[in-house]
Amino acid sequence: VAALLDAPSKAHHVAIALAAVTPVSFPWIERALDRGDPEIDAPMASALVPGRGRFFDPAPDGFAAAVGGCRSPHAIVRMAAVLLLMSPAYPKATRPLALAELQRLATDASSEVRRLTALSLGRVGKAAVPAALAALAPMRDDPVENVRSSARSSYAKLSGAS
């Protein structure tokens, strides 16, 4: 991956190489994005769109990478990471830390990170419902409509499950 960052015609090669890394390597993605190279940024953003590629096929040992990605300065990385946090591929012992990260991300500067956080909070286990509802409550009044809608939907789903 490091060699690809400096190769000519690097954009798609970097995105492909990073997509092949399992568990997902958010530090490499951040390193590529930190360069501020439009040739890399556009394909990287495209590769990280929720639902694309192996970024969303978590390896059982990738939880630490997901938590690290949630703390990235890059919103596109936080978006990808937040979707990984509640994966059933991770041991149940990771759930409290995942919930804490989701609670923190409920007030993220990026509305898309907040929206994806609201959706992820809607997938918590029964034991975490009270904490998830507490995090979702203020999100129902978010200034951004798609965040409000996602938060209200997750809140309604969890309210019926509690």
XYZ file of N, CA, C and O in Angstrom, residues 78-79 82-83 85-86 98-99 101-108 110-124 128-129 131-142 144-159:
244
model
N -14.956 7.729 9.657
C -15.873 7.526 10.788
C -17.171 6.881 10.315
O -17.737 6.020 10.989
N -17.634 7.273 9.129
C -18.854 6.679 8.579
C -18.678 5.183 8.376
O -19.563 4.387 8.721
N -18.338 3.366 11.936
C -19.537 3.275 12.773
C -20.409 2.096 12.340
O -21.040 1.438 13.175
N -20.407 1.789 11.068
C -21.207 0.662 10.592
C -20.625 -0.687 11.005
O -21.336 -1.683 11.037
N -19.143 -1.234 14.004
C -19.125 -1.399 15.461
C -20.068 -2.469 15.996
O -19.714 -3.192 16.915
N -21.265 -2.562 15.479
C -22.257 -3.485 16.022
C -22.285 -4.815 15.282
O -23.244 -5.569 15.393
N -18.434 -0.579 22.079
C -19.122 -0.157 20.852
C -20.224 0.852 21.194
O -20.357 1.887 20.531
N -20.989 0.562 22.225
C -22.056 1.471 22.644
C -21.484 2.816 23.084
O -22.022 3.873 22.727
N -18.762 4.226 22.026
C -18.352 4.944 20.810
C -19.573 5.528 20.107
O -19.545 6.666 19.622
N -20.652 4.760 20.024
C -21.869 5.256 19.371
C -22.443 6.442 20.140
O -22.901 7.419 19.523
N -22.414 6.374 21.455
C -22.903 7.507 22.254
C -22.074 8.759 21.964
O -22.619 9.855 21.836
N -20.779 8.594 21.828
C -19.899 9.731 21.534
C -20.183 10.272 20.137
O -20.229 11.482 19.913
N -20.398 9.378 19.177
C -20.613 9.796 17.792
C -22.006 10.385 17.556
O -22.257 10.978 16.505
N -22.887 10.268 18.515
C -24.238 10.830 18.373
C -24.207 12.347 18.213
O -25.165 12.941 17.715
N -23.097 12.962 18.605
C -22.967 14.422 18.466
C -21.848 14.797 17.496
O -21.326 15.910 17.539
N -21.490 13.881 16.611
C -20.419 14.127 15.645
C -20.739 15.351 14.778
O -21.907 15.663 14.530
N -20.295 15.603 11.637
C -20.828 15.161 10.349
C -22.245 14.614 10.507
O -22.483 13.678 11.268
N -23.185 15.181 9.768
C -24.564 14.693 9.851
C -24.672 13.255 9.357
O -25.487 12.481 9.869
N -23.855 12.870 8.411
C -23.920 11.491 7.914
C -23.395 10.515 8.963
O -23.932 9.426 9.121
N -22.383 10.900 9.705
C -21.907 10.054 10.810
C -23.016 9.934 11.851
O -23.289 8.838 12.356
N -23.680 11.035 12.168
C -24.787 10.991 13.138
C -25.918 10.099 12.640
O -26.494 9.321 13.403
N -26.254 10.192 11.356
C -27.328 9.363 10.794
C -26.986 7.875 10.915
O -27.799 7.057 11.357
N -25.763 7.531 10.526
C -25.344 6.131 10.609
C -25.237 5.664 12.057
O -25.514 4.500 12.365
N -24.884 6.572 12.955
C -24.854 6.259 14.380
C -26.262 5.939 14.870
O -26.468 4.964 15.602
N -27.229 6.752 14.462
C -28.626 6.507 14.863
C -29.087 5.137 14.379
O -29.733 4.391 15.128
N -28.737 4.782 13.151
C -29.111 3.467 12.626
C -28.424 2.347 13.407
O -29.043 1.324 13.715
N -27.154 2.537 13.735
C -26.420 1.523 14.492
C -26.964 1.384 15.909
O -27.026 0.281 16.453
N -27.357 2.489 16.520
C -27.946 2.429 17.859
C -29.239 1.621 17.854
O -29.600 1.007 18.855
N -29.913 1.589 16.726
C -31.141 0.808 16.613
C -30.906 -0.692 16.570
O -31.851 -1.472 16.602
N -29.642 -1.102 16.514
C -29.305 -2.530 16.422
C -28.670 -3.066 17.703
O -28.117 -4.159 17.694
N -28.754 -2.318 18.794
C -28.118 -2.781 20.029
C -28.902 -3.937 20.629
O -30.084 -4.121 20.355
N -28.596 -3.150 26.227
C -28.116 -1.792 25.945
C -29.228 -0.834 25.531
O -28.962 0.339 25.266
N -30.464 -1.321 25.501
C -31.571 -0.480 25.030
C -31.698 0.824 25.819
O -31.821 1.903 25.207
N -29.487 2.694 27.361
C -28.408 3.619 26.981
C -28.581 4.094 25.547
O -28.341 5.263 25.238
N -29.008 3.202 24.668
C -29.226 3.593 23.264
C -30.373 4.591 23.166
O -30.276 5.578 22.425
N -31.446 4.363 23.905
C -32.577 5.303 23.891
C -32.146 6.680 24.397
O -32.554 7.703 23.839
N -31.301 6.684 25.427
C -30.810 7.967 25.966
C -29.978 8.700 24.915
O -30.061 9.931 24.805
N -29.177 7.977 24.147
C -28.363 8.613 23.103
C -29.234 9.082 21.939
O -28.970 10.118 21.325
N -30.272 8.312 21.625
C -31.144 8.647 20.491
C -32.108 9.790 20.792
O -32.506 10.519 19.873
N -32.493 9.964 22.051
C -33.507 10.967 22.401
C -33.189 12.359 21.842
O -34.011 12.936 21.123
N -32.006 12.908 22.106
C -31.737 14.244 21.549
C -31.542 14.234 20.030
O -31.770 15.248 19.363
N -31.168 13.098 19.483
C -30.963 13.007 18.037
C -32.285 13.134 17.277
O -32.296 13.499 16.105
N -33.400 12.871 17.950
C -34.716 13.003 17.299
C -35.031 14.446 16.957
O -35.922 14.715 16.150
N -34.283 15.380 17.548
C -34.461 16.809 17.254
C -33.252 17.396 16.536
O -33.033 18.610 16.564
N -32.462 16.551 15.915
C -31.280 17.002 15.173
C -31.692 18.022 14.109
O -32.790 17.927 13.543
N -30.723 18.223 11.155
C -30.705 17.621 9.820
C -31.801 16.550 9.736
O -31.846 15.636 10.566
N -32.659 16.674 8.733
C -33.825 15.803 8.603
C -33.481 14.317 8.567
O -34.120 13.516 9.245
N -32.478 13.919 7.773
C -32.210 12.477 7.683
C -31.673 11.912 8.999
O -31.873 10.744 9.293
N -31.019 12.734 9.802
C -30.577 12.293 11.128
C -31.797 12.130 12.027
O -31.951 11.111 12.710
N -32.682 13.142 12.022
C -33.912 13.069 12.827
C -34.721 11.826 12.470
O -35.175 11.085 13.345
N -34.887 11.594 11.195
C -35.682 10.458 10.723
C -35.079 9.127 11.168
O -35.795 8.246 11.661
N -33.781 8.980 11.011
C -33.111 7.742 11.420
C -33.195 7.556 12.929
O -33.432 6.437 13.415
N -32.988 8.642 13.674
C -33.051 8.563 15.134
C -34.463 8.201 15.601
O -34.632 7.354 16.490
N -35.463 8.801 14.989
C -36.847 8.502 15.374
C -37.202 7.053 15.055
O -37.877 6.382 15.839
N -36.753 6.577 13.922
C -37.020 5.194 13.532
C -36.358 4.220 14.512
O -36.991 3.262 14.987
N -35.088 4.449 14.826
C -34.383 3.571 15.762
C -34.997 3.659 17.161
O -35.134 2.651 17.861
N -35.370 4.863 17.562
C -35.972 5.054 18.877
C -37.283 4.276 18.974
O -37.527 3.577 19.965
N -38.116 4.380 17.937
C -39.396 3.656 17.923
C -39.172 2.148 17.972
O -39.862 1.426 18.693
N -38.198 1.684 17.212
C -37.885 0.251 17.187
C -37.457 -0.226 18.574
O -37.933 -1.262 19.059
N -36.571 0.531 19.209
C -36.081 0.130 20.534
C -37.127 0.312 21.629
O -37.169 -0.453 22.586
N -37.982 1.307 21.498
C -39.020 1.549 22.500
C -39.976 0.363 22.562
O -40.440 -0.012 23.634
